[in-house]
Coordinates of C-alpha atoms and ligand atoms in Angstrom, one line a residue:
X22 CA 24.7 12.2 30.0
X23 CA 22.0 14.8 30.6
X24 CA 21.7 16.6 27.3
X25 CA 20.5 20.2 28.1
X26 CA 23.5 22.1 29.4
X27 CA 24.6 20.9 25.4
X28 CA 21.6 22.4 24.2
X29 CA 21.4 25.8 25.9
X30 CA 25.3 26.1 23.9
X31 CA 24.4 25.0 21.1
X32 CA 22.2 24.1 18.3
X33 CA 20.1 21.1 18.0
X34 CA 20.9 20.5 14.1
X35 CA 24.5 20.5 13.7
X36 CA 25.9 17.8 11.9
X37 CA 29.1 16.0 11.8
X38 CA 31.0 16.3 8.8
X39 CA 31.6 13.0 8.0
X40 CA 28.3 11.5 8.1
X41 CA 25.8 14.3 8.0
X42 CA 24.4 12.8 11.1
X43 CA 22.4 15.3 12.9
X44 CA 21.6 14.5 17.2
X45 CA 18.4 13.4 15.7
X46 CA 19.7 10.4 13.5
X47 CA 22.9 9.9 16.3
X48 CA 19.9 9.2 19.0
X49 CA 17.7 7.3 16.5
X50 CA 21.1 5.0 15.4
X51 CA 22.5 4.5 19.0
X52 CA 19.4 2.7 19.2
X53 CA 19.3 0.4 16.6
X54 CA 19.9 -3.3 16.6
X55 CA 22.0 -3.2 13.9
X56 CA 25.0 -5.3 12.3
X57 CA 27.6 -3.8 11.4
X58 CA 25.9 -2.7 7.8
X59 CA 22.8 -1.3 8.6
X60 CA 23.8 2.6 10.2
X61 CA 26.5 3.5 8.9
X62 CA 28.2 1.3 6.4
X63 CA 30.8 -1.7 7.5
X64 CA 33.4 0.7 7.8
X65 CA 32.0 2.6 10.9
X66 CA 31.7 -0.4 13.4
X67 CA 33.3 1.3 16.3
X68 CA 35.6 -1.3 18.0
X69 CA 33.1 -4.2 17.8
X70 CA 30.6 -2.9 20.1
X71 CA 27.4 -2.9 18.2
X72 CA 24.6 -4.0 20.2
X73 CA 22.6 -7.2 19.1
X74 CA 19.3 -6.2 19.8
X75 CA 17.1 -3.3 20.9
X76 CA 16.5 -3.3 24.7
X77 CA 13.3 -1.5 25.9
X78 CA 15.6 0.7 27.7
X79 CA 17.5 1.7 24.9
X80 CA 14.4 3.1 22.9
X81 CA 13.0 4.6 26.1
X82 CA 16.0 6.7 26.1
X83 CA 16.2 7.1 22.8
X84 CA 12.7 8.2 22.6
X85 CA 13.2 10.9 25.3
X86 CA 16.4 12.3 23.7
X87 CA 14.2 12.5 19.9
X88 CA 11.2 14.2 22.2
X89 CA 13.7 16.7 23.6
X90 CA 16.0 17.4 20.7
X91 CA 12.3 18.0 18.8
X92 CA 11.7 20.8 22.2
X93 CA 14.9 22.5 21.4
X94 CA 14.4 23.1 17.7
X95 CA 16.0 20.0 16.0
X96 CA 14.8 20.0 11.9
X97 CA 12.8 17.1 11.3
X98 CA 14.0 16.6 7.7
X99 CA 17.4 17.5 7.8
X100 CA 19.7 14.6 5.3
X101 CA 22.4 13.0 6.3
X102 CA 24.8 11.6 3.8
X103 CA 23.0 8.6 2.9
X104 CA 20.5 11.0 1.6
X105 CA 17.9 10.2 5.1
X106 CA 16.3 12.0 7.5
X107 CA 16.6 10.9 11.0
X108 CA 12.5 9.2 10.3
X109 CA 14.0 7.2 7.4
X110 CA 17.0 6.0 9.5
X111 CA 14.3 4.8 12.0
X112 CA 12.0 3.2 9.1
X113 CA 15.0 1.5 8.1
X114 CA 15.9 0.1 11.3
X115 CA 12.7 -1.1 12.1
X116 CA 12.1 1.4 15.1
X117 CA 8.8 1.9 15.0
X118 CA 7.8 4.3 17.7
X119 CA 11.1 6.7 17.0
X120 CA 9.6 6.7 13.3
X121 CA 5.8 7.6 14.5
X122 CA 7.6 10.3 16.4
X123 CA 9.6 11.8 13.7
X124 CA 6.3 11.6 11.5
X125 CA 4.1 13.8 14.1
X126 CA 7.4 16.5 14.2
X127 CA 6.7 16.6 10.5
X128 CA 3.2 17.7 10.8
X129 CA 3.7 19.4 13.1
X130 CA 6.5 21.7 11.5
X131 CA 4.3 21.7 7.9
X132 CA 0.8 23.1 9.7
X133 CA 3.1 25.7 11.3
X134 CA 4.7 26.9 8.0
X135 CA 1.4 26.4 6.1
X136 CA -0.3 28.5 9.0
X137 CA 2.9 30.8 8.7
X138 CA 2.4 31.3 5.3
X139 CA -1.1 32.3 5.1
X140 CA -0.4 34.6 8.3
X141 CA 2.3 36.0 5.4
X142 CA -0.1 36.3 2.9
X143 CA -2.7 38.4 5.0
X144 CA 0.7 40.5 5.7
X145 CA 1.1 41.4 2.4
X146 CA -2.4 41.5 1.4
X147 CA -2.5 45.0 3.6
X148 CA -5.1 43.3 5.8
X149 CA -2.9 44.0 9.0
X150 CA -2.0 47.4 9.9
X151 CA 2.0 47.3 9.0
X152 CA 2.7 48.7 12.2
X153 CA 1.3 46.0 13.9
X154 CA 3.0 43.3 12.2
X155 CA 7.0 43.2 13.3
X156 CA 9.6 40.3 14.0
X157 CA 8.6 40.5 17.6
X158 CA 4.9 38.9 16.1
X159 CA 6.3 35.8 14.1
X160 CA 7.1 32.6 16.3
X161 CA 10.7 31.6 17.7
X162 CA 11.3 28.9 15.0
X163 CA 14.1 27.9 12.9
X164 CA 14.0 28.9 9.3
X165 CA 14.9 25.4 8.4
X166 CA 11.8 24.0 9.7
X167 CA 10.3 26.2 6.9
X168 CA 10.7 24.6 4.1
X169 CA 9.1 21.5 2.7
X170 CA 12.1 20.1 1.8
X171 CA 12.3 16.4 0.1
X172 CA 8.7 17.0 -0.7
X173 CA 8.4 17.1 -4.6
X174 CA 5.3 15.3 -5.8
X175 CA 3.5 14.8 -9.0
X176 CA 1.3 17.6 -7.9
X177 CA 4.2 19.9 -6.3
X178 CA 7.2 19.3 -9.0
X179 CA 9.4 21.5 -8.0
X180 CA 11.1 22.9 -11.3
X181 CA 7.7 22.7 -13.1
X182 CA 5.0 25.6 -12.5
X183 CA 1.3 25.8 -13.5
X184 CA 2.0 28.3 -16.5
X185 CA 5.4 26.9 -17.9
X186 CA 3.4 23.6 -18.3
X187 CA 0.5 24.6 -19.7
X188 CA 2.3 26.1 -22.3
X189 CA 4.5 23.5 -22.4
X190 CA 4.0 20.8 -25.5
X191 CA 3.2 17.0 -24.2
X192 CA 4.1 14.0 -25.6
X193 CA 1.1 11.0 -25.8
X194 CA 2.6 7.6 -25.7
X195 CA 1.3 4.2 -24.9
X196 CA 1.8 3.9 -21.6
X197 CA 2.4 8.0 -20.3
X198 CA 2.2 11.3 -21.1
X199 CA 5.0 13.6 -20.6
X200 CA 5.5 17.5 -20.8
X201 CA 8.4 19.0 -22.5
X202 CA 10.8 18.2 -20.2
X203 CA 10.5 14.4 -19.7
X204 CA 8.8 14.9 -16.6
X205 CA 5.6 12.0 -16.3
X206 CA 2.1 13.6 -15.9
X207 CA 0.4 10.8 -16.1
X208 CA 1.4 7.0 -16.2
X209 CA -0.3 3.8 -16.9
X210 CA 1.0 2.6 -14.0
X211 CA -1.7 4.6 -11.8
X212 CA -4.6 2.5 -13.7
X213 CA -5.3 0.3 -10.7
X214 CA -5.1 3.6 -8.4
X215 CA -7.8 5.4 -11.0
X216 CA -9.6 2.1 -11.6
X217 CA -10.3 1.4 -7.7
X218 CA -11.7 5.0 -7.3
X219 CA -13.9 5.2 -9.6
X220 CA -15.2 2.5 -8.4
X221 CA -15.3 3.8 -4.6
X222 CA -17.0 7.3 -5.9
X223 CA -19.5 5.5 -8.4
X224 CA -20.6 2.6 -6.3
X225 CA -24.0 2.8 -8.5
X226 CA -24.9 4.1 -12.4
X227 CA -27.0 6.9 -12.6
X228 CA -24.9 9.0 -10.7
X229 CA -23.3 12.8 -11.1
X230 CA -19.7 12.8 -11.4
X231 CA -17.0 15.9 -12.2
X232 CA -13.5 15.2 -13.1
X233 CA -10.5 17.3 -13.0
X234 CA -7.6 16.9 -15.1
X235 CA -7.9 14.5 -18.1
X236 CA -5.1 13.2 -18.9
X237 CA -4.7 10.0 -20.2
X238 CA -8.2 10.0 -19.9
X239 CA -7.9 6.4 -17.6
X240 CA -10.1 7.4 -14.6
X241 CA -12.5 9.1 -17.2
X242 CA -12.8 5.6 -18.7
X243 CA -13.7 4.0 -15.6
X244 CA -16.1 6.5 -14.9
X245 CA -17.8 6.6 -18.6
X246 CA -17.8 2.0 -18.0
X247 CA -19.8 3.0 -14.4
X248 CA -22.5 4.8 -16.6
X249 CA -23.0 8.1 -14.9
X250 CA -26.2 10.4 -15.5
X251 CA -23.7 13.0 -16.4
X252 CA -20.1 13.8 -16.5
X253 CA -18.0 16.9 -16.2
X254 CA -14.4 17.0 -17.6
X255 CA -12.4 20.1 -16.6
X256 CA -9.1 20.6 -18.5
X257 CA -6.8 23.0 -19.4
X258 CA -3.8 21.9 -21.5
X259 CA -4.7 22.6 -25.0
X260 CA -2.8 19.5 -26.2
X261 CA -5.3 17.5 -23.8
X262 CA -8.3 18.8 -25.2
X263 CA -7.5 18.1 -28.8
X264 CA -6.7 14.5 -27.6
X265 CA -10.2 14.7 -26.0
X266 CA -12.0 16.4 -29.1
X267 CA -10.4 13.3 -31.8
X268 CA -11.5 10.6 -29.3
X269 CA -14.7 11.5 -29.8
X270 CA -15.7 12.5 -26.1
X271 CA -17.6 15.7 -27.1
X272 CA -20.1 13.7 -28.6
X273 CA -20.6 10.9 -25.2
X274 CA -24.2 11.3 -24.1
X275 CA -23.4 12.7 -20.6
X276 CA -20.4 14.2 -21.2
X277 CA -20.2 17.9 -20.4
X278 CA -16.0 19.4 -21.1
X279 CA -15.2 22.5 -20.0
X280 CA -12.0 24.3 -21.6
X281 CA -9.8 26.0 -18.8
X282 CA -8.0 26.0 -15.5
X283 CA -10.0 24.9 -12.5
X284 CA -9.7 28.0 -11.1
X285 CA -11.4 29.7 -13.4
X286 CA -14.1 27.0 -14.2
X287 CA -15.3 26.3 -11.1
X288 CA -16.8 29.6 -10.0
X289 CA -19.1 29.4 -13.2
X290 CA -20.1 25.8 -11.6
X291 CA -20.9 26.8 -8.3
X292 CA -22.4 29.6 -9.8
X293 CA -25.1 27.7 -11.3
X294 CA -25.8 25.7 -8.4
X295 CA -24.6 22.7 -9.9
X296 CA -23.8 19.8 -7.7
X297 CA -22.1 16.3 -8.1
X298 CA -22.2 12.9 -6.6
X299 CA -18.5 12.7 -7.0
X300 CA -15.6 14.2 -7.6
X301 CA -11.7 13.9 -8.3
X302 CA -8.9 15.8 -8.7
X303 CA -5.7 15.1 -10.0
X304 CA -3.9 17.7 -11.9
X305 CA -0.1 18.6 -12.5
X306 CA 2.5 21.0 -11.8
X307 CA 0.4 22.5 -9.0
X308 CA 1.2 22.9 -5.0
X309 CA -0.7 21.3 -1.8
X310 CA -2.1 24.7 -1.5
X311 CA -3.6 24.7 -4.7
X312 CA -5.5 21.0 -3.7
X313 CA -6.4 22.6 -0.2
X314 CA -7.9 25.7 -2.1
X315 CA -9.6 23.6 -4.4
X316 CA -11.5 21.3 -1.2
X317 CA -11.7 24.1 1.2
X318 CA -13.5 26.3 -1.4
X319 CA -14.9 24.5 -4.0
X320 CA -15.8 20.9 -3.4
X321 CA -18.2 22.4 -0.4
X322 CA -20.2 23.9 -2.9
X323 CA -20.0 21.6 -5.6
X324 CA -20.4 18.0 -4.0
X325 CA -24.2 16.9 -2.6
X326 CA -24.5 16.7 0.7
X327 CA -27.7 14.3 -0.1
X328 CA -25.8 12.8 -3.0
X329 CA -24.3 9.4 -3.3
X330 CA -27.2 7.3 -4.9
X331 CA -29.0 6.7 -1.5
X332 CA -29.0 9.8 0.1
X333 CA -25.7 8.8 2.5
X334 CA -23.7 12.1 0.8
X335 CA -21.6 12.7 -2.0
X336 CA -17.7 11.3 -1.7
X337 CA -14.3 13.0 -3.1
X338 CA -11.1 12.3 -3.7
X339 CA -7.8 13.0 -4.8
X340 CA -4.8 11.9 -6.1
X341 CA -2.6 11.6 -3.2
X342 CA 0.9 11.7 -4.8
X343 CA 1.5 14.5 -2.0
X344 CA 5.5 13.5 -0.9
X345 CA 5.7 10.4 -2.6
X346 CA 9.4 10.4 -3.3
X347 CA 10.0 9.9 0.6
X348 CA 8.0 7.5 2.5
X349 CA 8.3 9.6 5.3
X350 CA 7.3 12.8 3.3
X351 CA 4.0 10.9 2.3
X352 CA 3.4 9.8 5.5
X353 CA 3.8 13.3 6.9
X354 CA 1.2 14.7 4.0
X355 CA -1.3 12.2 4.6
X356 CA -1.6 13.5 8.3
X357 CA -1.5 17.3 7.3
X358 CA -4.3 17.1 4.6
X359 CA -6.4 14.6 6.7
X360 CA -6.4 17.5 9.2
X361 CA -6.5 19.9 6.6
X362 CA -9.8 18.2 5.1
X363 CA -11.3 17.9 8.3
X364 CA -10.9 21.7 9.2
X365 CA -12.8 22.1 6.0
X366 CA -15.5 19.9 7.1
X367 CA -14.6 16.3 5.4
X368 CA -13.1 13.1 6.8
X369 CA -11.6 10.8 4.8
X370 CA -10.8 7.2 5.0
X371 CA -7.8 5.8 3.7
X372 CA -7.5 2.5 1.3
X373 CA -4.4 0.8 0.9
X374 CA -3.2 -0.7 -2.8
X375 CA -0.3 -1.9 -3.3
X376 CA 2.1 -1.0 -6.0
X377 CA 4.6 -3.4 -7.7
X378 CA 8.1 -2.1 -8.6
X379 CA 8.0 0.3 -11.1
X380 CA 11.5 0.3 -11.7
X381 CA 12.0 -3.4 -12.3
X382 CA 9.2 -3.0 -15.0
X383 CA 11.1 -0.2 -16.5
X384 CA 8.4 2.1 -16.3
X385 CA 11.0 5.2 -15.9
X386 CA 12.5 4.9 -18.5
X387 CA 12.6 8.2 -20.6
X388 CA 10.7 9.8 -17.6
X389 CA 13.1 12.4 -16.3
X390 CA 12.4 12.0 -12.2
X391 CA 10.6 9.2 -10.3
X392 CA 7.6 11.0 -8.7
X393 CA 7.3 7.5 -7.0
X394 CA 9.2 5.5 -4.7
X395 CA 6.7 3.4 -2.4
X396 CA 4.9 0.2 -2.8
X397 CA 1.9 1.2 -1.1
X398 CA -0.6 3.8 -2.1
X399 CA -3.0 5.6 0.3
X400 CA -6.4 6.2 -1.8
X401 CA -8.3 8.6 -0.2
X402 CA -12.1 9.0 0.0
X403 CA -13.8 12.6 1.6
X404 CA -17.1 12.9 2.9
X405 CA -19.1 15.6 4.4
X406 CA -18.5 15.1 8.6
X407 CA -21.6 14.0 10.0
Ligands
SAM13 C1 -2.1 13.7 -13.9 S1 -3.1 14.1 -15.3 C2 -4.7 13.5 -14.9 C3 -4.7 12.0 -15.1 C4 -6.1 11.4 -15.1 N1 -6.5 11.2 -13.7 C5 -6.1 10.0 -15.8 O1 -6.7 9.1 -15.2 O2 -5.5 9.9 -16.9 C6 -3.3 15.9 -14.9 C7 -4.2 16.6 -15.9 O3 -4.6 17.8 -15.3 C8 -4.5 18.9 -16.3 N2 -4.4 20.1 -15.6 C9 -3.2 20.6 -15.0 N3 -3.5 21.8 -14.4 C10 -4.8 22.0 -14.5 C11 -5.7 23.1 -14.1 N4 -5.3 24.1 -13.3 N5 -7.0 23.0 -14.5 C12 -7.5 21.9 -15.2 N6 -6.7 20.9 -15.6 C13 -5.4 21.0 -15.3 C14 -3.3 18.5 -17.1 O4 -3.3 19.1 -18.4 C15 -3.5 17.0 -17.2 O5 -4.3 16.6 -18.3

């Protein structure tokens, strides 16, 4: 059935009422070989004609329907109600290629609205003549392909801003630290994650490193174990830095804090031409845009281009919880700041680890929201492009 005379009536992303299914997951389901459980539930086997395997000419049509509901404005991230997006109904069904797919829609959609949203911010910045800028300017797109929906991280916690939690009071247990409202800013569970990149960025003593966001203090551990010529600690949250002050770190030979937000730090560093080995970033309650701000502006200034210990350049990283709720979400953020990072002049190779089940360990209990959901983490290193 050809769909376009469908398309030209009507829009791309209804959905049916009983399932939430949007074109997008119908097209990605009719091509699954499924039992009866695996789409729908057992109650929606339609008179025993489920398929028993994938042909090659189901997914080639199924691929070409995705590609040209994608043309005519279908929303990548739309939920059905199973609580998945047409990419996680093909990650669950095992179909690979409709999943890539859905993945590259996702980037593409986010560099749009981030690009849309910096074209905004010009806008209202009175760069643009007023007259200049009308409706006829901004692209045909559908506001729904906008938002960056499903993609709460540590970083970008949706009910939790940069002020309310810097004012916020934190609680220091064992194994996490939490703000006022339950949510986890940092959890022991990372260690591995913080252990592995310290040793990626310090690969030898002697070296330069800067630190933002202290937390528990784990990766500023590992770095102190690595023995670095010197060490800068940038954080912001008074009830940090009085953790900091009784653990003594004032007083570590090296060891350099600096009281405040990034943001306000880091100009006094470039400033005074000061310049690291390595770097890392992981703070809380802050947006992609604040990360891309901090790389695209700062870590150019601030990182050696003849650093590393042997001349081959100073590395950076990040904590990349960007989406980390939805695998789909994280894989769709690991393309947009890999492209992000390279506009800025880095490129970055990925490390897998994996991460056991946090929620057969218990680890969220007493933590109001999982900022985590996957058992593999993506550890990022940056470098200077050659
Ligand atoms: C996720 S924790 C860092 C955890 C750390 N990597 C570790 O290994 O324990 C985030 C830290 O960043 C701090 N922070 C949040 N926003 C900040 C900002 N704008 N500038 C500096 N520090 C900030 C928080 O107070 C918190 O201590």
């Amino acid at each position: 059935m050809d769909l376009r005379p469908l398309l030209r009536q009507a829009s791309a992303s209804v959905q049916d009422p009983e399932t939430g299914f949007t074109p997008l997951h119908a097209a990605i389901a009719a091509c699954s070989p499924e039992d009866e459980d695996t789409v729908d539930g057992p109650n929606q086997r339609q008179n025993g004609q489920l398929k028993e395997e994938t042909t090659s000419d189901d997914l080639e049509a199924a691929v070409k329907t995705v590609k040209l509901l994608l043309q005519n404005g279908a929303i990548w991230n739309d939920l059905d109600n199973n609580n998945e997006t047409p990419g996680c109904l093909a990650h669950r069904l095992g179909l690979k290629e409709l999943y890539e797919l859905m993945v590259d829609a996702g980037v593409r959609a986010e560099l749009l609205l981030s690009r849309l949203d910096e074209y905004e911010q010009l806008e209202n910045s009175g760069e643009e003549d007023d007259e200049d800028v009308t409706d006829r300017d901004e692209p045909d797109i559908p506001e729904a392909n906008l938002e960056t929906k499903g993609v709460p991280t540590e970083q970008m916690n949706v009910d939790v801003n940069s002020e309310g939690y810097l004012r916020s009071e934190l609680t220091f247990q064992d194994d996490k630290l939490l703000d006022a409202d339950a949510n986890g800013v940092m959890m022991a569970w990372e260690a591995d994650i913080m252990k592995r990149t310290a040793d990626l960025l310090l690969p030898k003593p002697g070296l330069r490193v800067l630190n933002v966001g202290h937390g528990l203090g784990i990766i500023d551990t590992y770095f102190q174990s690595l023995s670095p010529q010197s060490h800068h600690i940038i954080e912001a949250h008074p009830a940090v830095l009085a953790k900091l002050r009784r653990g003594g770190w004032y007083e570590k030979l090296g060891v350099v804090i600096h009281e405040g937000r990034w943001q306000d730090v880091l100009p006094k560093l470039v400033q005074e031409n000061l310049v690291f080995d390595a770097i890392y970033f992981d703070t809380f309650a802050e947006d992609y845009k604040a990360l891309r701000e901090f790389f695209s502006e700062y870590v150019i200034g601030l990182l050696d281009p003849q650093g590393g210990g042997d001349g081959s350049g100073g590395r950076w990283g990040f904590f990349n919880g960007l989406g980390a709720d939805r695998r789909i979400c994280y894989d769709v953020y690991a393309k947009v700041v890999e492209l992000d990072l390279s506009e800025a002049g880095f490129d970055t190779e990925w490390e897998e680890i994996t991460v056991p089940d946090l929620d057969k360990s218990g680890e969220w209990e007493g933590v109001r929201r999982k900022y985590w959901v996957l058992n593999k983490y993506k550890l990022p290193i940056c470098r200077f492009l050659d």
